[in-house]
Coordinates of C-alpha atoms and ligand atoms in Angstrom, one line a residue:
Chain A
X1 CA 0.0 0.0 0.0
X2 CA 1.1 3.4 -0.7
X3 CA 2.0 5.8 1.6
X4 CA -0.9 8.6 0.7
X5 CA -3.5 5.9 0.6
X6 CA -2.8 4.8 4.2
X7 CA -2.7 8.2 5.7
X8 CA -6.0 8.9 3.8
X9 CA -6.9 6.1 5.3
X10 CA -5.9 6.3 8.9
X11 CA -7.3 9.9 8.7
X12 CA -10.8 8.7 7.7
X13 CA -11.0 6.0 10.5
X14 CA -9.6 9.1 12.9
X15 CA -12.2 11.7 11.7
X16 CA -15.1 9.0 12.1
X17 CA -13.9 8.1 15.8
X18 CA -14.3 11.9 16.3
X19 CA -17.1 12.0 15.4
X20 CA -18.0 9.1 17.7
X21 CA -16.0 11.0 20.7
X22 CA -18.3 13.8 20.5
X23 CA -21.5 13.6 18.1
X24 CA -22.4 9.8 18.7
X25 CA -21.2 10.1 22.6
X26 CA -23.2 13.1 23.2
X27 CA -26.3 11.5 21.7
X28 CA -26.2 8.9 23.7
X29 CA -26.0 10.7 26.9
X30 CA -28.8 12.4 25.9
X31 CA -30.9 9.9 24.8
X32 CA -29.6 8.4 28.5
X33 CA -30.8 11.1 30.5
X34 CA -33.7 11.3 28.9
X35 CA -34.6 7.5 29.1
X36 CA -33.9 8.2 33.1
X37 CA -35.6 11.2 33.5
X38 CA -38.9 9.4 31.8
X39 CA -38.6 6.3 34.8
X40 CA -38.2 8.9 37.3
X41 CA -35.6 5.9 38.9
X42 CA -32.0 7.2 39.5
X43 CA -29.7 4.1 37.9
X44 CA -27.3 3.5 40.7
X45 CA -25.3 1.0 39.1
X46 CA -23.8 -0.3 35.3
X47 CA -26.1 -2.9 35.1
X48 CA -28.7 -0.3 35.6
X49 CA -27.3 1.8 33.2
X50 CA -26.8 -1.5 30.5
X51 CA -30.5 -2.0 31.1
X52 CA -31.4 1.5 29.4
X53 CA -29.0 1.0 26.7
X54 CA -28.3 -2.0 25.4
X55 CA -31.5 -2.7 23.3
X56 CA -30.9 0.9 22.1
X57 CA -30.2 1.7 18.0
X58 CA -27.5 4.4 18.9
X59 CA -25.5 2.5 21.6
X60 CA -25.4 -0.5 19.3
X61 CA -23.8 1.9 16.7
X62 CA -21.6 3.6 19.1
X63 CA -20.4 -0.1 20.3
X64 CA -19.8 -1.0 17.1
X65 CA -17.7 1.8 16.1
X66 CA -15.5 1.8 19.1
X67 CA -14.5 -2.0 18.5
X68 CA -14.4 -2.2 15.0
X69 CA -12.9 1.3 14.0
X70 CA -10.2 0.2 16.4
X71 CA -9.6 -3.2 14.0
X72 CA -9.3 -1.3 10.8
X73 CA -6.9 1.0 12.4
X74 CA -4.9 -2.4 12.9
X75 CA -6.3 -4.9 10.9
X76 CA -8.1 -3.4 8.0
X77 CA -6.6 -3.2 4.2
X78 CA -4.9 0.0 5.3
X79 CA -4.2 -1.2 9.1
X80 CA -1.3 -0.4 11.2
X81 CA 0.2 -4.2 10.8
X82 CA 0.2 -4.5 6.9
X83 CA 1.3 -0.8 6.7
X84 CA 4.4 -1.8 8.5
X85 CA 4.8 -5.3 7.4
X86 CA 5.5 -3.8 3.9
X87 CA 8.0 -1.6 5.1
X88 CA 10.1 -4.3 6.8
X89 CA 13.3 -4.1 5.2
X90 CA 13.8 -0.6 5.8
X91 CA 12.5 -0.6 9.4
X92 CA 13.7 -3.6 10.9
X93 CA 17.4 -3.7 11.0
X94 CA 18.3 -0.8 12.5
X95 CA 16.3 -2.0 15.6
X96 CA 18.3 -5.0 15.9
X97 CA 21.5 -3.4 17.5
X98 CA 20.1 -0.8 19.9
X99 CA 21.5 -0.8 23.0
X100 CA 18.5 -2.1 24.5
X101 CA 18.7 -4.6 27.0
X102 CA 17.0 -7.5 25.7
X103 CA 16.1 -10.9 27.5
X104 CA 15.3 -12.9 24.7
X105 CA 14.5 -16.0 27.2
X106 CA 11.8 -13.8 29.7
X107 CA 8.9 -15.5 30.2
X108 CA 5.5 -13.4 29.1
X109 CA 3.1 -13.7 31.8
X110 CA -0.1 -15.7 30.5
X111 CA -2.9 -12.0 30.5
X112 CA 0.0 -10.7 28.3
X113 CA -0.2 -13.5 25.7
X114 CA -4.1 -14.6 25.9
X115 CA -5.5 -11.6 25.2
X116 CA -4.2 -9.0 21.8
X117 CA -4.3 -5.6 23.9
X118 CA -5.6 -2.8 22.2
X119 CA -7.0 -5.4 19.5
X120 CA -3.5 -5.1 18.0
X121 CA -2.8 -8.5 15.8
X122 CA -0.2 -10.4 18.5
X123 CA -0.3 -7.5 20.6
X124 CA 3.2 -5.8 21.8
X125 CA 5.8 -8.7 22.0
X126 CA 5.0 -11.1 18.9
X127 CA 6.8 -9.0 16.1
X128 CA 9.5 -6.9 15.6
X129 CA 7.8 -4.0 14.1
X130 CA 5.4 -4.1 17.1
X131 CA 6.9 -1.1 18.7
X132 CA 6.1 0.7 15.5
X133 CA 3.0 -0.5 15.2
X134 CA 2.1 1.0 18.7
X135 CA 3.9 3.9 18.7
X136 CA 1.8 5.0 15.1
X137 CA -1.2 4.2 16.5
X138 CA -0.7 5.4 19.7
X139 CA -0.9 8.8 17.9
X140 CA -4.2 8.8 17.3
X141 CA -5.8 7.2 20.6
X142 CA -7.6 10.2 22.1
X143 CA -8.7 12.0 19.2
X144 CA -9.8 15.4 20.5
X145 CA -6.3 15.7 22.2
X146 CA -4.9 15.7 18.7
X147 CA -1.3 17.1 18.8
X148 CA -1.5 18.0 22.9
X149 CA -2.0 13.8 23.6
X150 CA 2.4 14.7 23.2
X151 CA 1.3 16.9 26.4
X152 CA -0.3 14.3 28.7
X153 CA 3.0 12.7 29.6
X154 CA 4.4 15.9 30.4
X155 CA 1.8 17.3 32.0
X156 CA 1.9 13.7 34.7
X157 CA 5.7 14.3 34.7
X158 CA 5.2 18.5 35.9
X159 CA 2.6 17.0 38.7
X160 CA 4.9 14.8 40.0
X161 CA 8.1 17.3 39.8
X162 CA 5.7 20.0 41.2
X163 CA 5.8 18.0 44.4
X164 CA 9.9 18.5 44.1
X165 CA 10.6 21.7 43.5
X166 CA 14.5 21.9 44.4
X167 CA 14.6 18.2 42.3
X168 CA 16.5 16.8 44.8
X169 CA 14.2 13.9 46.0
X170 CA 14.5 11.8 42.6
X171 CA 18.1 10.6 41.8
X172 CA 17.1 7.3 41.0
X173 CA 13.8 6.8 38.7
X174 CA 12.2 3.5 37.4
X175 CA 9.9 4.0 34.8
X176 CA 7.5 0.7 34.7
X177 CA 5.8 -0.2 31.3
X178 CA 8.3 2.1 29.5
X179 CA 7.0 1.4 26.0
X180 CA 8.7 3.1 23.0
X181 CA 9.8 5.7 25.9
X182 CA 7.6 8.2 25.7
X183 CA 6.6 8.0 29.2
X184 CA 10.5 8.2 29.9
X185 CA 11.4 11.0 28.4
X186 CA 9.8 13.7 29.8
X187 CA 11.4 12.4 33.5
X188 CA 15.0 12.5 31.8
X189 CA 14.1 16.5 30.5
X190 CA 12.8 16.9 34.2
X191 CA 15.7 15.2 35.9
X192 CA 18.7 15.2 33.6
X193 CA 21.0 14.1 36.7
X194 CA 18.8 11.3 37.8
X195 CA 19.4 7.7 36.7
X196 CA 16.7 6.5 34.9
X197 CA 15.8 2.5 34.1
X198 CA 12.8 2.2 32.1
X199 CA 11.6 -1.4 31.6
X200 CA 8.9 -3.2 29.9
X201 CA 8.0 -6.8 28.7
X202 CA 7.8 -6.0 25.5
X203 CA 11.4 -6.3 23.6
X204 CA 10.1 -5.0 20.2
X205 CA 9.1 -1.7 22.3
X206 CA 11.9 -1.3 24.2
X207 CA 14.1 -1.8 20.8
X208 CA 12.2 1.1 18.9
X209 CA 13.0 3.4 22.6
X210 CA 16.4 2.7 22.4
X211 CA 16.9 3.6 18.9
X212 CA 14.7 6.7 18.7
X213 CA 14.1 8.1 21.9
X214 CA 16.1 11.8 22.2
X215 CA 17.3 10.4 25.6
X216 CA 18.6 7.2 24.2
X217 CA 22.5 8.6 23.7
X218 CA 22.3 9.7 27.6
X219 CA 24.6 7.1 29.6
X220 CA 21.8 8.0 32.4
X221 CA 18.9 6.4 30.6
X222 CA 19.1 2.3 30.2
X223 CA 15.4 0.4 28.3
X224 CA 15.8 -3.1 29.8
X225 CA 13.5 -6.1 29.2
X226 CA 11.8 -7.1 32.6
X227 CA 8.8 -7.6 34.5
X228 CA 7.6 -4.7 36.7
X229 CA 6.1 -7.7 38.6
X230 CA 9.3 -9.3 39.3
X231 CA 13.1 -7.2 38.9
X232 CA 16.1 -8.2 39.1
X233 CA 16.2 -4.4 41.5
X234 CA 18.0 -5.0 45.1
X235 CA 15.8 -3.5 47.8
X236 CA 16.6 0.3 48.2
X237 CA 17.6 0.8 44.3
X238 CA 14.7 4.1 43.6
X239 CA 13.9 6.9 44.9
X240 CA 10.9 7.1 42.7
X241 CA 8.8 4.4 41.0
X242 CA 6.5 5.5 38.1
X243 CA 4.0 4.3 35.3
X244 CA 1.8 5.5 32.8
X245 CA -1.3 3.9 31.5
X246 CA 0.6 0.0 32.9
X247 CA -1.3 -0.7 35.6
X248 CA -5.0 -1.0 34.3
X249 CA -3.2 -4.1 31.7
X250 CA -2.8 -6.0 34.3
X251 CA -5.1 -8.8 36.2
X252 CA -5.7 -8.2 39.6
X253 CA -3.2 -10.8 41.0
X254 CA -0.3 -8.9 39.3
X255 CA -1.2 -5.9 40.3
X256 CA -0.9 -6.8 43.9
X257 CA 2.6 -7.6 43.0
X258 CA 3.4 -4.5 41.3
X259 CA 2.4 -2.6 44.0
X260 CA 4.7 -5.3 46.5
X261 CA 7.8 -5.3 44.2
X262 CA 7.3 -0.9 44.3
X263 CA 7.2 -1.6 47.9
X264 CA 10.5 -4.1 47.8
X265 CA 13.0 -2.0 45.5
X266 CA 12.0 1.7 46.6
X267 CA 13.9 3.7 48.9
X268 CA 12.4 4.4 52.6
X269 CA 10.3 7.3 52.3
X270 CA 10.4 6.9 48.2
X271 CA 7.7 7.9 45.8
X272 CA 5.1 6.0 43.8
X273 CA 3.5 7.5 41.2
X274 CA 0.9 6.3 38.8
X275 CA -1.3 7.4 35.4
X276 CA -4.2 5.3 34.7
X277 CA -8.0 5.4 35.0
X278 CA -9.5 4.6 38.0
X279 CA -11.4 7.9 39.8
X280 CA -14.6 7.4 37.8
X281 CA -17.5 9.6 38.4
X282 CA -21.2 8.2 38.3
X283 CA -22.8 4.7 36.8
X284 CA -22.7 6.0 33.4
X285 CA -19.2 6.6 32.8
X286 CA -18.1 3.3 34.3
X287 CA -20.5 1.9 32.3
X288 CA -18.6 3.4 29.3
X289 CA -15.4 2.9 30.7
X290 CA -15.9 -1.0 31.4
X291 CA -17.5 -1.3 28.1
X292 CA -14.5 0.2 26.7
X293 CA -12.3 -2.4 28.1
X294 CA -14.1 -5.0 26.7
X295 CA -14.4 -3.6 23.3
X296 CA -10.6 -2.3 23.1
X297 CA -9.2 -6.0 24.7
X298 CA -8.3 -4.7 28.0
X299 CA -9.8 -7.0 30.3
X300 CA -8.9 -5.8 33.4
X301 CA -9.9 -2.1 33.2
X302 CA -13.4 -2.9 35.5
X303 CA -11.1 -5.1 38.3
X304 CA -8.8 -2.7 38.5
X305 CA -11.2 0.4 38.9
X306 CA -12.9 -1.8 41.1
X307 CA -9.7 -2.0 43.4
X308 CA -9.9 -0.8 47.1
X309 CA -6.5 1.0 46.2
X310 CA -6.0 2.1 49.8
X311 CA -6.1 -1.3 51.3
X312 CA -4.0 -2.4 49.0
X313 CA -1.3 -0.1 50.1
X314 CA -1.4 0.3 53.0
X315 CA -1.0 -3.4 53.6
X316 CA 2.6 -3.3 51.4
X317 CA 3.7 -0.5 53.6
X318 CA 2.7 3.1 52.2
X319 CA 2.0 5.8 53.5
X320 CA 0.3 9.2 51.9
X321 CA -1.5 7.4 49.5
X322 CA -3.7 9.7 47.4
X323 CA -6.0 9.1 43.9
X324 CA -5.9 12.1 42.4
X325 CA -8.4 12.8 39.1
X326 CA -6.4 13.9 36.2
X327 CA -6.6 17.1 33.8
X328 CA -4.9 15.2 30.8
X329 CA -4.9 18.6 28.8
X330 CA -5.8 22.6 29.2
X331 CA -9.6 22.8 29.4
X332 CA -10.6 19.7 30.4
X333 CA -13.8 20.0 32.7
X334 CA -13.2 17.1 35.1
X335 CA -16.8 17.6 37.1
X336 CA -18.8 17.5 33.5
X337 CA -16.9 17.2 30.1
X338 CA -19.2 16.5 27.3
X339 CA -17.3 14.5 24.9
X340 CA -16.3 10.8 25.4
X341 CA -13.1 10.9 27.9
X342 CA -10.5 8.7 29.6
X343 CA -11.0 8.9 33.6
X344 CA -7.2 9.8 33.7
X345 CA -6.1 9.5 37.6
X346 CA -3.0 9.7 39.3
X347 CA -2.3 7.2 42.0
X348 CA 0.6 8.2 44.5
X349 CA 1.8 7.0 47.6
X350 CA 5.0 6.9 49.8
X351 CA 6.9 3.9 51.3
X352 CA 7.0 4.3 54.8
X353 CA 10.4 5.3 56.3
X354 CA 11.6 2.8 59.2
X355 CA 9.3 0.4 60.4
Chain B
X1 CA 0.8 -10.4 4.2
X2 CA -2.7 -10.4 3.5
X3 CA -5.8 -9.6 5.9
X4 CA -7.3 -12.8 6.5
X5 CA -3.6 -13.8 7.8
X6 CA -5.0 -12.1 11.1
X7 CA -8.0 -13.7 11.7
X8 CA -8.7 -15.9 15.0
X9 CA -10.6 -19.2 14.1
X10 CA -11.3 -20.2 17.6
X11 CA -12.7 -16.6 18.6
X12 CA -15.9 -15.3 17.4
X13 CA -16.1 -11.6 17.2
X14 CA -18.7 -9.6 19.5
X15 CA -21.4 -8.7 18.2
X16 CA -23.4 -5.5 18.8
X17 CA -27.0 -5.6 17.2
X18 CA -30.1 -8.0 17.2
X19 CA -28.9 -9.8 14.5
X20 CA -25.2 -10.3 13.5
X21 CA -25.7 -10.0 10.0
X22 CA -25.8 -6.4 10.6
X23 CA -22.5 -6.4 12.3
X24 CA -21.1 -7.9 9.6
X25 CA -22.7 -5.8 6.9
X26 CA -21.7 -2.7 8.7
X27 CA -18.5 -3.8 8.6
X28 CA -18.5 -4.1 5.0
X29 CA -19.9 -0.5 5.0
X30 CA -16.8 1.1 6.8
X31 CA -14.6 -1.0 4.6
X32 CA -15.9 0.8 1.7
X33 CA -15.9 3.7 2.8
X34 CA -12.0 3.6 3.7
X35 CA -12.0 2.5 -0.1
X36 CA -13.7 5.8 -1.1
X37 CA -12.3 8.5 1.0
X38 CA -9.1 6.6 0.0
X39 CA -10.0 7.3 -3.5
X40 CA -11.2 10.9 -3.2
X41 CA -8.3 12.2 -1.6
X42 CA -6.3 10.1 -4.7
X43 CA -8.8 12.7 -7.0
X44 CA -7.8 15.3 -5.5
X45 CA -4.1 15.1 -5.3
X46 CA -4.2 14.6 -8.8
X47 CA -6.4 17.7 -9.7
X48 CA -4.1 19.8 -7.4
X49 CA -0.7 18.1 -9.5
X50 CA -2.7 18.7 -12.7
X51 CA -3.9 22.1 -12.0
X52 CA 0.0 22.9 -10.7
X53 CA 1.0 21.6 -14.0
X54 CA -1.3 24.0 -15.8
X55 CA -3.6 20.9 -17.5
X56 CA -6.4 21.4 -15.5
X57 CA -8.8 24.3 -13.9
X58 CA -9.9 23.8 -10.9
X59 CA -12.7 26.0 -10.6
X60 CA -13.0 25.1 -13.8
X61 CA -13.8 21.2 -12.9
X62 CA -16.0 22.5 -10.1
X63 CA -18.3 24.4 -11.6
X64 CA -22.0 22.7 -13.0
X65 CA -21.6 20.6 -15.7
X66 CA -23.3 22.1 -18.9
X67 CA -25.9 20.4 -19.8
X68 CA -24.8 18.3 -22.9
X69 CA -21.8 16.9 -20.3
X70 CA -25.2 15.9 -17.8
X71 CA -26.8 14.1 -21.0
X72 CA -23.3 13.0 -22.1
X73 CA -23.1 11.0 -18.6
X74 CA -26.8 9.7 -18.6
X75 CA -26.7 6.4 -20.2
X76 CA -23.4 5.5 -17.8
X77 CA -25.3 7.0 -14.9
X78 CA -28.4 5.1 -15.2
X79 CA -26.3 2.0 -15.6
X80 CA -24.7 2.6 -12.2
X81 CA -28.0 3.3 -10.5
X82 CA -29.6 -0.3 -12.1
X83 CA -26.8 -2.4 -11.1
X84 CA -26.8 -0.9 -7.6
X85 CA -30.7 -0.8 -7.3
X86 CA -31.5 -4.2 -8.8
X87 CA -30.6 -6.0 -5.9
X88 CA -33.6 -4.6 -3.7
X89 CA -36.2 -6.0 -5.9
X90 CA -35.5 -9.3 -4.6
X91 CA -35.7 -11.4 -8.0
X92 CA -33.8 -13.9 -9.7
X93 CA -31.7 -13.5 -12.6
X94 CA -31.5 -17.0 -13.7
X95 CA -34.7 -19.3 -13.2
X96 CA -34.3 -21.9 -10.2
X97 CA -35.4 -22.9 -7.2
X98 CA -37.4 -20.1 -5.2
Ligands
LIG1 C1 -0.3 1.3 27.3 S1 1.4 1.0 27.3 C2 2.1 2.5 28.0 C3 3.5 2.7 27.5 C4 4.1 4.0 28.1 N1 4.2 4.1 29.5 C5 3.4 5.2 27.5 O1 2.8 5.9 28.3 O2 3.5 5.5 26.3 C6 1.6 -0.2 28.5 C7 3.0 -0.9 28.5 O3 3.1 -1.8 29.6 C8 3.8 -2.9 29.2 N2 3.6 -4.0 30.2 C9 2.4 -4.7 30.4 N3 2.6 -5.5 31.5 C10 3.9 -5.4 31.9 C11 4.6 -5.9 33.0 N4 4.2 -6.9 33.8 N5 5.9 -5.5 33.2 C12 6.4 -4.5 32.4 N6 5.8 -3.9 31.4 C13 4.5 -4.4 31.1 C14 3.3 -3.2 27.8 O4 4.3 -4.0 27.1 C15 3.2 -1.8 27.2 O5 4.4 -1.4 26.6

C-alpha cells in the first residue's frame, strides 16, 4: 500500500472516531438522560445503566464503532500491521542493534499472551515492528487531544516534579511499562542528573526506545527487558517508582505484586507515582469505561477500577496514598466534560520510612 | 501479508445488534468507505498536480456541468444506478429454485 493511501486512510477512521468521541457520545447521553428522566428511577449501578442502553439503536452503533474502527486502524486493508509489514526491510534492521537490553529467554506472563491488547494483531511482543506498530497508533488514541496527547506525559511528569521543587528527591527513577519511551522521556528532561531504568516486557518496544528516543544517547537512561512484577532491582535501588497507562493491563493478582515489588526496591520514604483510569464519576461513565475495556481488549480495566486501592497499600507499607483525578490537557472540565473521555487518575503514595 | 492472515478461528467476534448479519454488513460499510475517501483524496491530489502543472482548472472542474456533459453521462449514470438498485427487488436473474 502506498503511503498517501494509508494516511487517507488512517485519517478517515480518525475523523469518524471523532465523530464518535463527540456527536455519537453526546447523543447517547442524551438519549440516557432522557430515558432516566422518563422512569423517574436514579440508575445506581452499570447494570442499571446497561439496562437503558443496550436494546438501544444508537448505543449498538456507538459499540460497534468503538470496537471495530479500532480493528481497521490495525487490521483493516490499510491497518497499522500490513502498513508496517511492507516496510520491513527498511524498518527492521536498524532496531536490531540498539543498546537495549533484551532478555530474549523472559517468560510473558499468560494476560499478556491470551488476550491482543488494544486489539493489536499479536499485541506488543509477537513481532519486531510491534513497537512501530504502537507507537503510530498510539498517535491517534484520544482524538480530540490531537497534537496535545504529546502533552499528557508531560503534564503527569510537571505534577509529579511539582511535588519537588528543588529536584533533589529523585536521583534514581524507574519508569515501569516504558513502552517506546515516551513516558521516559519527559522524567529525563525533568531530571537530567537522575538515573533513569525504564523497563517493559515487550522487547520489540523497548528496541524502537532505544533507537529513537532523544534520551537514548544519555549514559543516564538504560530500556531493559523485565517484568515490573518481578526485577532483578535489590531492595533500596529508587527513589521514585513511576508508570503510565501500565497498571489498568494488568489482572488483579499482578497488580498486587506490582504494588509489593514498588514496595521491595523503593527507597524508605520513596515515591510512587501512577497514570491510569481509575477515579470514575457516576454509573454512566463506568459503564462506558468498562465497556470500553471490553471492546478495546483490555480485560482488566473494570477489576482494577474496582480495586480498594487504599487497602491495597497500606497493607505493602505506604504511607500518603492519594488518587488524584487527572486534567490530561488545558480545558478539560473534570466535574462534567461533554465529549467521550479517559478517567485519567493519578495514583501516588509513599513507602514508609523505618518500620 | 494479507488480511485474512490475522483472523482468529477459535474466537468469534462480539457482536453488537439483534442480528449479526448487521454487524457484519456494517463492517462491510466502513470497509468501503476507507475505499472511497481513500480514493477521493487520490482525485484530488491529482487535480491539485494537474492544475499545478497547468492541464487542469480547478474551478474550472468544479463548476456545474453544462448540460450536454449531464446528457453526455446519462446512459453511464443510469447504468450505475440499475446495477446498484437491482438487488432490492429481490428477483432472480437465472430461473431456479425459489
Ligand atoms: C499502554 S502501554 C504504555 C507505555 C508508556 N508508559 C506510555 O505511556 O506510552 C503499557 C505498556 O506496559 C507494558 N507492560 C504490560 N505488562 C507489563 C509488565 N508486567 N511489566 C512490564 N511492562 C508491562 C506493555 O508492554 C506496554 O508497553
Amino acid at each position: 500500500m502506498d503511503d498517501r493511501s494509508f494516511v487517507a486512510a488512517q485519517d478517515f477512521l480518525l475523523s469518524s472516531k471523532t465523530f464518535w468521541t463527540k456527536q455519537i457520545y453526546e447523543d447517547l447521553k442524551r438519549t440516557y438522560e432522557d430515558a432516566v428522566a422518563r422512569s423517574g428511577k436514579t440508575p445506581t449501578t452499570p447494570a442499571d445503566v446497561a439496562a437503558i442502553l443496550e436494546g438501544d439503536t444508537l448505543y449498538r452503533y456507538f459499540a460497534w464503532l468503538e470496537r471495530h474502527l479500532q480493528r481497521l486502524k490495525y487490521a483493516g486493508r490499510y491497518g497499522l500491521v500490513p502498513y508496517h509489514d511492507e516496510r520491513r526491510s527498511v524498518l527492521a534492521p536498524p532496531l536490531r542493534d540498539t543498546g537495549a537490553e533484551l532478555s530474549p529467554t523472559l517468560e510473558m506472563p499468560s494476560y499478556y499472551r491470551r488476550v491482543d491488547i488494544h486489539q493489536h494483531p499479536g499485541g506488543v511482543m509477537s513481532d519486531e515492528l510491534d513497537g512501530y506498530v504502537y507507537e503510530r497508533g498510539a498517535r491517534s488514541t484520544t482524538p480530540l487531544m490531537g497534537a496535545s496527547h504529546a502533552d499528557l506525559h508531560h503534564r503527569f511528569t510537571d505534577l509529579v516534579a511539582a511535588q519537588d521543587a528543588e529536584r533533589v528527591l529523585y536521583g534514581r527513577i524507574l519508569d515501569m511499562g516504558c513502552g517506546f519511551g515516551k513516558s521516559t522521556q519527559p522524567f529525563h528532561e525533568a531530571y537530567p542528573d537522575a538515573r533513569i531504568d525504564a523497563i517493559d516486557l515487550s522487547g520489540p518496544c523497548l528496541a524502537l526506545a532505544a533507537h529513537q528516543a532523544p534520551s537514548r544517547s544519555s549514559p543516564k537512561v538504560r530500556f531493559r527487558q523485565m517484568n515490573a512484577c518481578a526485577t532483578d532491582y535489590e531492595p533500596d535501588s529508587f527513589d521514585l517508582v513511576t508508570s503510565t497507562m501500565l497498571v489498568h493491563e494488568l489482572p488483579p493478582g499482578e497488580i498486587e505484586k506490582l504494588f509489593a515489588e514498588a514496595a521491595r526496591i523503593l527507597a524508605p520514604g520513596g515515591r510512587m507515582v501512577h497514570l491510569d483510569f481509575h477515579a470514575i464519576d457516576g454509573p454512566f461513565a463506568r459503564f462506558m469505561h468498562y465497556g470500553h475495556g471490553l471492546r478495546n481488549n483490555e480485560p482488566f480495566m473494570q477489576p482494577w477500577a474496582e480495586m480498594d486501592i487504599h487497602a491495597s497499600l497500606s497493607d505493602k507499607g505506604f504511607t500518603n496514598i492519594k488518587v488524584i483525578p487527572f486534567q490530561e490537557a488545558e480545558g478539560v472540565d473534570l466535574e462534567n466534560h461533554a465529549a467521550w473521555r479517559f478517567p485519567w487518575t493519578v495514583i501516588q503514595a509513599e513507602l514508609k520510612t523505618g518500620g | 501479508m494479507r488480511i485474512s492472515d490475522s483472523l482468529i478461528l477459535d474466537r468469534p467476534e462480539q457482536n453488537f445488534f439483534a442480528d449479526p448479519a448487521l454487524d457484519r454488513a456494517f463492517g462491510v460499510v466502513m470497509a468501503l468507505a476507507t475505499e472511497v475517501y481513500v480514493q477521493r483524496d487520490r482525485v484530488r491530489a491529482l487535480e491539485r498536480k494537474l492544475e499545478a502543472a497547468g492541464i487542469i482548472d480547478r474551478a474550472d472542474m468544479d463548476r456545474e456541468p453544462s448540460e450536454d456533459e449531464r446528457q453526455a453521462n446519462a446512459e453511464d449514470r443510469e447504468a450505475f444506478v440499475e446495477g446498484l438498485m437491482i438487488n432490492l427487488l429481490g428477483k432472480q436473474q437465472a430461473k431456479g429454485a425459489s
